[in-house]
CSV table of C-alpha atoms in Angstrom, one decimal:
chain,number,residue,atom,x,y,z
F,1,UNK,CA,22.2,0.0,25.7
F,2,UNK,CA,19.9,-2.6,24.1
F,3,UNK,CA,20.2,-3.7,20.5
F,4,UNK,CA,17.4,-1.4,19.2
F,5,UNK,CA,19.0,1.6,20.9
F,6,UNK,CA,22.3,0.7,19.4
F,7,UNK,CA,20.8,0.7,15.9
F,8,UNK,CA,19.0,4.0,16.6
F,9,UNK,CA,22.2,5.7,17.7
F,10,UNK,CA,24.3,4.2,14.8
F,11,UNK,CA,21.8,5.3,12.2
F,12,UNK,CA,21.6,8.8,13.8
F,13,UNK,CA,25.4,8.9,13.7
F,14,UNK,CA,25.6,8.0,10.0
F,15,UNK,CA,22.9,10.4,8.9
F,16,UNK,CA,24.5,13.3,10.8
F,17,UNK,CA,28.0,12.5,9.6
F,18,UNK,CA,27.1,12.3,5.9
F,19,UNK,CA,24.8,15.4,6.3
F,20,UNK,CA,21.7,13.5,5.3
F,21,UNK,CA,20.2,15.2,8.4
F,22,UNK,CA,21.1,18.9,9.0
F,23,UNK,CA,20.2,20.6,12.3
F,24,UNK,CA,19.9,24.4,12.2
F,25,UNK,CA,17.8,25.5,15.2
F,26,UNK,CA,18.8,29.2,14.8
F,27,UNK,CA,18.5,29.2,11.0
F,28,UNK,CA,15.5,27.0,10.4
F,29,UNK,CA,14.3,25.4,7.1
F,30,UNK,CA,10.8,26.0,5.7
F,31,UNK,CA,8.9,22.9,4.8
F,32,UNK,CA,6.4,22.7,1.9
F,33,UNK,CA,3.6,22.8,4.6
F,34,UNK,CA,4.9,26.2,5.7
F,35,UNK,CA,6.2,24.9,9.0
F,36,UNK,CA,9.5,26.3,10.3
F,37,UNK,CA,11.8,23.4,11.1
F,38,UNK,CA,15.2,23.2,12.7
F,39,UNK,CA,15.8,19.9,11.0
F,40,UNK,CA,16.1,18.8,7.3
F,41,UNK,CA,16.3,15.2,6.4
F,42,UNK,CA,17.3,13.8,3.0
F,43,UNK,CA,18.0,10.1,3.5
F,44,UNK,CA,18.6,9.6,-0.3
F,45,UNK,CA,22.1,10.9,0.4
F,46,UNK,CA,22.8,7.6,2.2
F,47,UNK,CA,22.8,5.9,-1.2
F,48,UNK,CA,26.0,7.7,-2.2
F,49,UNK,CA,27.8,6.2,0.8
F,50,UNK,CA,28.4,2.5,0.5
F,51,UNK,CA,29.1,1.8,4.1
F,52,UNK,CA,26.0,3.7,5.3
F,53,UNK,CA,23.9,2.2,2.5
F,54,UNK,CA,24.9,-1.3,3.4
F,55,UNK,CA,24.2,-0.8,7.1
F,56,UNK,CA,20.7,0.6,6.4
F,57,UNK,CA,19.9,-2.2,4.0
F,58,UNK,CA,21.1,-4.9,6.5
F,59,UNK,CA,19.1,-3.4,9.4
F,60,UNK,CA,15.9,-2.9,7.3
F,61,UNK,CA,16.1,-6.5,6.3
F,62,UNK,CA,16.7,-7.7,9.9
F,63,UNK,CA,13.8,-5.7,11.2
F,64,UNK,CA,11.5,-7.0,8.6
F,65,UNK,CA,12.4,-10.6,9.4
F,66,UNK,CA,12.2,-10.0,13.1
F,67,UNK,CA,9.0,-8.0,13.2
F,68,UNK,CA,7.0,-9.5,10.3
F,69,UNK,CA,8.3,-13.0,9.7
F,70,UNK,CA,7.7,-14.6,6.3
F,71,UNK,CA,6.5,-12.2,3.6
F,72,UNK,CA,6.0,-12.4,-0.1
F,73,UNK,CA,7.0,-9.0,-1.5
F,74,UNK,CA,8.6,-5.7,-0.7
F,75,UNK,CA,7.0,-2.5,-1.9
F,76,UNK,CA,8.7,0.9,-2.0
F,77,UNK,CA,7.0,4.3,-1.7
F,78,UNK,CA,7.9,6.6,-4.6
F,79,UNK,CA,10.3,8.1,-4.9
F,80,UNK,CA,12.8,7.8,-2.0
F,81,UNK,CA,11.5,4.4,-0.8
F,82,UNK,CA,12.2,2.8,-4.2
F,83,UNK,CA,16.0,2.4,-4.1
F,84,UNK,CA,15.9,1.3,-0.4
F,85,UNK,CA,13.1,-1.1,-1.2
F,86,UNK,CA,15.0,-2.6,-4.2
F,87,UNK,CA,18.1,-3.1,-2.0
F,88,UNK,CA,16.1,-4.9,0.7
F,89,UNK,CA,14.1,-7.0,-1.8
F,90,UNK,CA,17.4,-8.1,-3.3
F,91,UNK,CA,18.9,-8.9,0.1
F,92,UNK,CA,15.8,-11.0,1.0
F,93,UNK,CA,15.4,-12.6,-2.4
F,94,UNK,CA,11.9,-11.2,-2.8
F,95,UNK,CA,9.8,-9.6,-5.6
F,96,UNK,CA,9.6,-5.8,-5.6
F,97,UNK,CA,7.0,-3.3,-6.6
F,98,UNK,CA,6.6,0.4,-6.0
F,99,UNK,CA,3.7,2.7,-5.5
F,100,UNK,CA,3.4,6.1,-7.2
F,101,UNK,CA,2.1,9.2,-5.4
F,102,UNK,CA,-0.7,9.2,-8.0
F,103,UNK,CA,-1.7,7.1,-11.0
F,104,UNK,CA,0.0,7.7,-14.3
F,105,UNK,CA,-2.0,9.9,-16.7
F,106,UNK,CA,-1.1,7.8,-19.7
F,107,UNK,CA,-0.5,4.2,-20.7
F,108,UNK,CA,-2.1,1.7,-18.3
F,109,UNK,CA,-2.5,4.5,-15.7
F,110,UNK,CA,-0.9,2.4,-13.0
F,111,UNK,CA,-0.4,3.6,-9.5
F,112,UNK,CA,1.4,0.4,-8.6
F,113,UNK,CA,4.4,-0.7,-10.8
F,114,UNK,CA,5.3,-4.3,-10.6
F,115,UNK,CA,3.5,-7.7,-10.4
F,116,UNK,CA,0.9,-8.0,-7.6
F,117,UNK,CA,-0.3,-11.4,-6.4
F,118,UNK,CA,-3.6,-11.3,-4.6
F,119,UNK,CA,-3.3,-12.0,-0.9
F,120,UNK,CA,0.5,-11.9,-0.7
F,121,UNK,CA,2.0,-10.6,2.5
F,122,UNK,CA,3.7,-7.3,1.8
F,123,UNK,CA,6.0,-5.0,3.8
F,124,UNK,CA,6.3,-1.4,2.6
F,125,UNK,CA,9.6,0.5,2.7
F,126,UNK,CA,9.7,4.2,3.2
F,127,UNK,CA,12.7,6.5,3.9
F,128,UNK,CA,11.1,9.1,6.2
F,129,UNK,CA,7.9,9.3,8.3
F,130,UNK,CA,6.5,12.7,9.2
F,131,UNK,CA,2.7,12.6,9.5
F,132,UNK,CA,2.5,9.3,7.7
F,133,UNK,CA,-0.1,10.4,5.2
F,134,UNK,CA,1.9,9.7,2.0
F,135,UNK,CA,3.1,6.4,3.3
F,136,UNK,CA,-0.5,5.3,4.2
F,137,UNK,CA,-1.7,6.3,0.8
F,138,UNK,CA,0.7,3.7,-0.6
F,139,UNK,CA,-0.5,1.2,1.9
F,140,UNK,CA,-4.1,1.8,0.9
F,141,UNK,CA,-3.4,1.4,-2.8
F,142,UNK,CA,-1.7,-1.9,-2.1
F,143,UNK,CA,-4.6,-3.1,0.0
F,144,UNK,CA,-7.1,-2.1,-2.7
F,145,UNK,CA,-5.0,-4.1,-5.2
F,146,UNK,CA,-5.5,-7.2,-3.0
F,147,UNK,CA,-2.2,-7.3,-1.0
F,148,UNK,CA,-2.1,-8.2,2.7
F,149,UNK,CA,0.1,-5.3,3.9
F,150,UNK,CA,1.5,-6.4,7.2
F,151,UNK,CA,3.5,-3.3,8.0
F,152,UNK,CA,5.8,-0.5,7.0
F,153,UNK,CA,9.5,0.0,7.8
F,154,UNK,CA,11.3,3.3,7.4
F,155,UNK,CA,14.8,4.7,8.1
F,156,UNK,CA,13.8,7.7,10.2
F,157,UNK,CA,10.7,9.2,11.9
F,158,UNK,CA,10.2,12.7,13.4
F,159,UNK,CA,8.1,10.9,16.1
F,160,UNK,CA,5.0,13.1,15.7
F,161,UNK,CA,1.9,11.9,17.6
F,162,UNK,CA,-0.2,12.4,14.5
F,163,UNK,CA,1.8,9.8,12.7
F,164,UNK,CA,1.1,7.2,15.5
F,165,UNK,CA,-2.6,8.2,15.3
F,166,UNK,CA,-2.7,7.9,11.5
F,167,UNK,CA,-1.1,4.5,11.4
F,168,UNK,CA,-3.3,3.2,14.2
F,169,UNK,CA,-6.4,4.4,12.4
F,170,UNK,CA,-5.2,2.6,9.3
F,171,UNK,CA,-4.5,-0.5,11.3
F,172,UNK,CA,-0.9,-0.6,10.0
F,173,UNK,CA,2.1,-1.5,12.1
F,174,UNK,CA,5.2,0.6,11.5
F,175,UNK,CA,8.7,0.8,12.8
F,176,UNK,CA,11.8,2.8,12.0
F,177,UNK,CA,15.5,2.3,12.4
F,178,UNK,CA,16.0,5.7,14.1
F,179,UNK,CA,13.9,8.6,15.3
F,180,UNK,CA,14.0,12.2,16.4
F,181,UNK,CA,14.6,11.6,20.1
F,182,UNK,CA,17.5,9.2,19.4
F,183,UNK,CA,19.0,11.8,16.9
F,184,UNK,CA,18.9,14.6,19.4
F,185,UNK,CA,20.5,12.4,22.1
F,186,UNK,CA,23.3,11.5,19.8
F,187,UNK,CA,23.7,15.1,18.5
F,188,UNK,CA,23.9,16.5,22.0
F,189,UNK,CA,26.3,13.9,23.3
F,190,UNK,CA,28.7,14.2,20.3
F,191,UNK,CA,28.9,18.0,19.8
F,192,UNK,CA,26.6,18.4,16.8
F,193,UNK,CA,24.5,20.9,18.8
F,194,UNK,CA,25.1,22.8,22.1
F,195,UNK,CA,22.8,22.9,25.1
F,196,UNK,CA,20.7,25.9,24.1
F,197,UNK,CA,20.2,24.5,20.6
F,198,UNK,CA,19.1,21.2,22.1
F,199,UNK,CA,16.3,23.0,24.1
F,200,UNK,CA,15.1,24.6,20.8
F,201,UNK,CA,15.1,21.2,19.1
F,202,UNK,CA,13.0,19.7,21.8
F,203,UNK,CA,10.6,22.7,21.8
F,204,UNK,CA,10.0,22.2,18.1
F,205,UNK,CA,9.2,18.5,18.6
F,206,UNK,CA,6.5,19.3,21.1
F,207,UNK,CA,4.7,21.8,18.9
F,208,UNK,CA,6.1,21.9,15.3
F,209,UNK,CA,3.2,23.7,13.7
F,210,UNK,CA,3.5,26.7,16.0
F,211,UNK,CA,7.3,26.7,16.7
F,212,UNK,CA,9.2,29.9,16.2
F,213,UNK,CA,13.0,30.1,16.0
F,214,UNK,CA,14.9,32.0,18.6
F,215,UNK,CA,18.5,33.3,18.5
F,216,UNK,CA,20.8,31.4,20.8
């Protein structure tokens, strides 16, 4: 197992153990989009577990240094990317800012909170990638403000093709500590799901918009 695979599996292990990720192929969740999903991910729970929180912070910092080299600022995507971004910025000794989902309706009507320096190289921190639209909205706001956004790093991705397409169209590199395929591999090998449930999980990944749960 290479270093990247080790990290993917360790993060999957942590997220399952602390129930930041729940797998329920037979009793699916309903997303805001209306999709039926056998998985629910809330990486904010990792903040309540010091060992997990530290591991994620260390690996996010390592990935940023390895993938993007010298940068000038870390930016978090509101809201879940803010605490992770602060931890990483502190770890790397860098300035921090965060991007709101929309501009404030009062005061200075900011969408970006924090000091922005024109032309500085920025890496964006996100907790979860689904389609990538909300993350790329933050990237666009930073670019419009004069930042050189060199990439985005997240804890977990569902691995949807549409996310790859959206990031490619936006000309934004992205990487994640773990992903859906690594999660299912770990869950299957360590008793979090049985064989029939694994098949349902893989079916959902192939066509999430049209997936229908089945009793197993």
